[in-house]
Short mmCIF file of C-alpha atoms in Angstrom, two decimals:
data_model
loop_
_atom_site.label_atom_id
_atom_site.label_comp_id
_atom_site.label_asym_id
_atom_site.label_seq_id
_atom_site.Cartn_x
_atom_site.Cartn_y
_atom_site.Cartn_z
CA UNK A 105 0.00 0.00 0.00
CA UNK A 106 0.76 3.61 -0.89
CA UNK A 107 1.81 5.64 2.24
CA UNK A 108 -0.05 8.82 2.68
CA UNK A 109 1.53 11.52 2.03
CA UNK A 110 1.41 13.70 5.41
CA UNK A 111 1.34 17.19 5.21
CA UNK A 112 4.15 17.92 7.06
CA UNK A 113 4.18 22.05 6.37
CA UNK A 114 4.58 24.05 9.51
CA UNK A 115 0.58 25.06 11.18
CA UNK A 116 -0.27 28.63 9.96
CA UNK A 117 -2.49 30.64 12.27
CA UNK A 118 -4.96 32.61 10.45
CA UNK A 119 -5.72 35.78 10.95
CA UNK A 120 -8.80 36.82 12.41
CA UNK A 121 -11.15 39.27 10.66
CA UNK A 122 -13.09 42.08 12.00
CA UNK A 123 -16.16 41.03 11.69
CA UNK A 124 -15.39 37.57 13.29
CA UNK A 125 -14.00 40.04 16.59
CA UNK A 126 -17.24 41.88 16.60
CA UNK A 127 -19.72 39.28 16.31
CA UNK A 128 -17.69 37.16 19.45
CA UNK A 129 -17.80 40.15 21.62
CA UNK A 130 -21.26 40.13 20.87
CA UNK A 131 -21.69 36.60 21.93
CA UNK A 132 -19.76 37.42 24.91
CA UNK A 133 -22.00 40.41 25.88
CA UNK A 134 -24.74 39.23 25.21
CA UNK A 135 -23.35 36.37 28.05
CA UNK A 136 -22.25 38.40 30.87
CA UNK A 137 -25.81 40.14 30.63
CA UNK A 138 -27.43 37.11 30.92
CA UNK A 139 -25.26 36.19 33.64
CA UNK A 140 -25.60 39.57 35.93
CA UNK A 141 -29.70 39.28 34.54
CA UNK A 142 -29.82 35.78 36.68
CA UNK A 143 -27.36 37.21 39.55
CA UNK A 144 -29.76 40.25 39.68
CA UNK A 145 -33.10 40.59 39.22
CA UNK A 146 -34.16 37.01 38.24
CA UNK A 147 -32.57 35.24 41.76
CA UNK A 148 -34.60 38.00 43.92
CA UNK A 149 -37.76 37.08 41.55
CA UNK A 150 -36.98 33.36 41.85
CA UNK A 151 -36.81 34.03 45.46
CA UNK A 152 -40.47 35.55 45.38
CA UNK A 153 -42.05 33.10 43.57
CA UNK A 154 -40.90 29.95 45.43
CA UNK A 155 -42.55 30.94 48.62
CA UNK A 156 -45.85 31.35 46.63
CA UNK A 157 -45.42 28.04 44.72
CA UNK A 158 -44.11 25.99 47.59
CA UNK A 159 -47.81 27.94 49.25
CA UNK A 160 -49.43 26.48 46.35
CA UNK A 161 -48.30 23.39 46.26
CA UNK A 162 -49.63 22.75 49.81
CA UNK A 163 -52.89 20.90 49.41
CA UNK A 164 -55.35 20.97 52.30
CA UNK A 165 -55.87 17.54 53.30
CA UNK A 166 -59.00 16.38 52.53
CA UNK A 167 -61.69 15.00 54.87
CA UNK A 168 -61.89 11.50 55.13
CA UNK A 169 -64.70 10.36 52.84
CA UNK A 170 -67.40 8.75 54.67
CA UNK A 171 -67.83 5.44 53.66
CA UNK A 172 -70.69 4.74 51.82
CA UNK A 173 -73.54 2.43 53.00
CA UNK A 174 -73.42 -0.75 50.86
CA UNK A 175 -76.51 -1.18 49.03
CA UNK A 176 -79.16 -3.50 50.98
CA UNK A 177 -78.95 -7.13 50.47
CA UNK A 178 -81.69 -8.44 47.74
CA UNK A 179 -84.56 -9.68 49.49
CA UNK A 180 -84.55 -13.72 50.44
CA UNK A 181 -86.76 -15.52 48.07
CA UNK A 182 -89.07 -17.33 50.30
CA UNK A 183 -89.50 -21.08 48.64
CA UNK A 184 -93.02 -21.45 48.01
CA UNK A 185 -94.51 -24.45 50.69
CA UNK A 186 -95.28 -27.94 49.12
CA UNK A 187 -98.43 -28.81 47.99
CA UNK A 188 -100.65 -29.48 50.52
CA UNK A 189 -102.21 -32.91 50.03
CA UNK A 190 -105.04 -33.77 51.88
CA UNK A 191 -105.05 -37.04 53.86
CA UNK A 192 -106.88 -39.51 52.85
CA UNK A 193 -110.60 -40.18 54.52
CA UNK A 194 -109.81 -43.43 56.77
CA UNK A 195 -113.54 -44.12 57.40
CA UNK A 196 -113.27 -46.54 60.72
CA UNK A 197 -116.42 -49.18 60.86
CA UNK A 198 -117.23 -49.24 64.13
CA UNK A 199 -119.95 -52.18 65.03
CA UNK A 200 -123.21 -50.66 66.29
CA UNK A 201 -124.18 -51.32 69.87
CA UNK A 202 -126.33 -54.32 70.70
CA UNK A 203 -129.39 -53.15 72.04
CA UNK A 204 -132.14 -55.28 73.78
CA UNK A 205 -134.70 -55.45 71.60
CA UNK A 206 -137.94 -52.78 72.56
CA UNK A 207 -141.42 -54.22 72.15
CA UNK A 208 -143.69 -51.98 69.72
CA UNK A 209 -147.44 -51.91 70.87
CA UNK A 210 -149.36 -50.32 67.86
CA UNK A 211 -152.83 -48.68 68.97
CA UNK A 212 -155.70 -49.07 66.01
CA UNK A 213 -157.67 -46.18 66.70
CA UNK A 214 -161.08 -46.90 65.52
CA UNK A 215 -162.22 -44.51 62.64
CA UNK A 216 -165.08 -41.73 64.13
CA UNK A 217 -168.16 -42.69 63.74
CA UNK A 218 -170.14 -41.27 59.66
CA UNK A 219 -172.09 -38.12 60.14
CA UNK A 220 -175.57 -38.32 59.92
CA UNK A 221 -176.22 -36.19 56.39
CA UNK A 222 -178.70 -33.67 56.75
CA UNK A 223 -182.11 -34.27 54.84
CA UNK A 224 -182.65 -32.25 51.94
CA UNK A 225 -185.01 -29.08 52.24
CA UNK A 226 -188.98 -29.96 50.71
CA UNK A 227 -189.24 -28.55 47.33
CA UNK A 228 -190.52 -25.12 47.54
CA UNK A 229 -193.43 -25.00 44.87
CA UNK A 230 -192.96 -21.96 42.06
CA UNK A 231 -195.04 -18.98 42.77
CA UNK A 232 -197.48 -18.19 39.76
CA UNK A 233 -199.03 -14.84 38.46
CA UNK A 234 -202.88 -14.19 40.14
CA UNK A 235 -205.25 -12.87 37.20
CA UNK A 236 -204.53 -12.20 33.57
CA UNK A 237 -200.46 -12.29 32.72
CA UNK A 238 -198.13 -9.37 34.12
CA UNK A 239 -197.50 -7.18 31.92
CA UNK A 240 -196.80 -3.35 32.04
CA UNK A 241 -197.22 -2.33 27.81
CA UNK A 242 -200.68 -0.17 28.67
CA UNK A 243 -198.35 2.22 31.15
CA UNK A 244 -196.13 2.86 28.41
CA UNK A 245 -194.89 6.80 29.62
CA UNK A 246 -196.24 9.30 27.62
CA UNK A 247 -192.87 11.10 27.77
CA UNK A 248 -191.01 7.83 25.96
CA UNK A 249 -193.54 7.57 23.19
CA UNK A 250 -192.95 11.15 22.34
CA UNK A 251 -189.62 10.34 22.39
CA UNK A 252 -189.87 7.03 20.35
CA UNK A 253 -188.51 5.31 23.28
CA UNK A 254 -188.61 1.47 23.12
CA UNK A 255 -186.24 -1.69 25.53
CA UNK A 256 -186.76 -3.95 28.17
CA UNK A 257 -185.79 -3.49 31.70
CA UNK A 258 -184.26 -6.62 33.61
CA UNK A 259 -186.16 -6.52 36.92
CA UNK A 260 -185.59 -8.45 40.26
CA UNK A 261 -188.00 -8.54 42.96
CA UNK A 262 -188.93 -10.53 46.04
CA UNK A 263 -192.37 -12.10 46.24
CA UNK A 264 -193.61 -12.61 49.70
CA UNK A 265 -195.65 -15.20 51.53
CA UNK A 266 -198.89 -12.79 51.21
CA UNK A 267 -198.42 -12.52 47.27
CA UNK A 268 -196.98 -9.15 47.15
CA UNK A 269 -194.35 -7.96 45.50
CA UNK A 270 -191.24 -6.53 47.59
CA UNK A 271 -188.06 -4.27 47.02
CA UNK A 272 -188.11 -4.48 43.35
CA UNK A 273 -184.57 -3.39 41.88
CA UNK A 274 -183.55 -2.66 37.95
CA UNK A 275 -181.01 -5.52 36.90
CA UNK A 276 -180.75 -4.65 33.37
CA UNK A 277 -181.80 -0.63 32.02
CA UNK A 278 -183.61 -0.11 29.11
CA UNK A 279 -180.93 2.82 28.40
CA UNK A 280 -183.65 5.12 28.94
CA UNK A 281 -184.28 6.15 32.52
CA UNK A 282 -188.49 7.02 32.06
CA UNK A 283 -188.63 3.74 30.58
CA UNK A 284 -186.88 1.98 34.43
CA UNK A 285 -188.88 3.96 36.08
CA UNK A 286 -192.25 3.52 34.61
CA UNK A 287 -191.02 -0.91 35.04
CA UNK A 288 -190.47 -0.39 39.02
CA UNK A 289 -193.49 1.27 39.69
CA UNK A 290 -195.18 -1.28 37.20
CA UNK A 291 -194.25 -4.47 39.08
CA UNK A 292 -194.74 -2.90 42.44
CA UNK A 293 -197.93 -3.47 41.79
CA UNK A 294 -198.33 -7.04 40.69
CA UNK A 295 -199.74 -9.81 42.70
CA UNK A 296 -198.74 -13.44 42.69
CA UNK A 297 -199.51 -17.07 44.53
CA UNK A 298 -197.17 -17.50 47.02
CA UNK A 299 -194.58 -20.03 46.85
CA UNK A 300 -195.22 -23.19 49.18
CA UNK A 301 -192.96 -25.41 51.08
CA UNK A 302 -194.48 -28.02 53.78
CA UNK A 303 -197.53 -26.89 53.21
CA UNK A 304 -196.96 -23.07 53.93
CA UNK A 305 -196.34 -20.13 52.20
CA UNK A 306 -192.77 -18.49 51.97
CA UNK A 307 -190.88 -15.76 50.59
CA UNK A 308 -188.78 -16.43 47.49
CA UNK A 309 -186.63 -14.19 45.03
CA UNK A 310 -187.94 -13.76 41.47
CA UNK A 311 -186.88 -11.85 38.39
CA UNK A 312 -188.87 -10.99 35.37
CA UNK A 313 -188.28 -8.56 31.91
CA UNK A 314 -190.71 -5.96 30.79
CA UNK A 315 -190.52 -4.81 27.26
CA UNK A 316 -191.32 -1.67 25.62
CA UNK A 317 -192.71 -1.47 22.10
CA UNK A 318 -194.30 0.74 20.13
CA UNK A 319 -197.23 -0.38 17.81
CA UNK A 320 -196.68 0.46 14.41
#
């Protein structure tokens, strides 16, 4: 291999410019005022401002933090109770008691004796009209045939053991009151055989219709 060659000429100091002087002392000023800055002003502010941080950094202790209640236990699931399953029925035969036997005496009441039916009453014989037939056609009211009036009135009476006639009563009108009238007063006055039973006479209830009618 090729030695190298060593430069072997004497070390020449250069010469330093003007502007390299000016901008070192620059460098160096600008040094030694940051140095007497810090040896100044910034120490005393350094000073001022650790008190306040070391102040702030002091943290009041906080209270102990109350514990909190744990949450309530869930509720115990009650197990629902078997089914209840009723016992059987045990139905226990028990024999019956001997008892001595009882003796029975049955009483026959004799039925009551029949009672004696009553007889029936005689027959009561009818009553009948006394003279020519009953009739009331010649006392027609004037008032009605002016009118043109015309019925028959239902009429109930009583005929008593003399023959007479009693409390006779309208059953039936006519529809026109002249005409009822003219039929009480009518019968009032008829006579009749009395009605007979056992020989004698008696009162009995009779009803009869008298009509109306103009002729022509």
């Amino acid at each position: 291999m090729k030695q190298p060659e060593h430069d072997l000429r004497p070390f020449r100091t250069s010469t330093a410019s003007p502007r390299r002087l000016i901008s070192v002392g620059a460098v160096a000023l600008l040094h030694v005022i940051v140095i007497w800055a810090f040896a100044t002003g910034l120490a005393s502010q350094i000073m001022q401002k650790l008190p306040e941080e070391i102040k702030a950094e002091i943290v009041q202790e906080k209270p102990p933090e109350t514990p909190k209640t744990p949450p309530p236990p869930p509720p115990e699931l009650q197990k629902p109770p078997p089914p209840y399953v009723p016992p059987p029925d045990i139905n226990l035969q028990t024999e019956a008691p001997v008892t001595a036997p009882t003796q029975v005496t049955t009483v026959i009441t004799p039925p009551p004796p029949p009672v004696p039916q009553k007889a029936a009453p005689p027959a009561i014989s009818a009553p009948a009209s006394v003279g020519r037939a009953h009739e009331c056609q010649s006392k027609y009211p004037a008032m009605a045939i002016r009118l043109g009036h015309t019925g028959t009135v239902g009429m109930a009476f009583t005929i008593e053991p003399d023959g007479t006639v009693s409390n006779p009563r309208v059953t039936s009108s006519s529809g026109h009151e002249e005409l009822d009238n003219a039929a009480t007063s009518c019968v009032q006055n008829w006579h009749y055989k009395p009605a007979i039973q056992n020989g004698q006479p008696v009162a009995v209830p009779w009803q009869s219709n008298v009509t109306y009618k103009l002729n022509g």
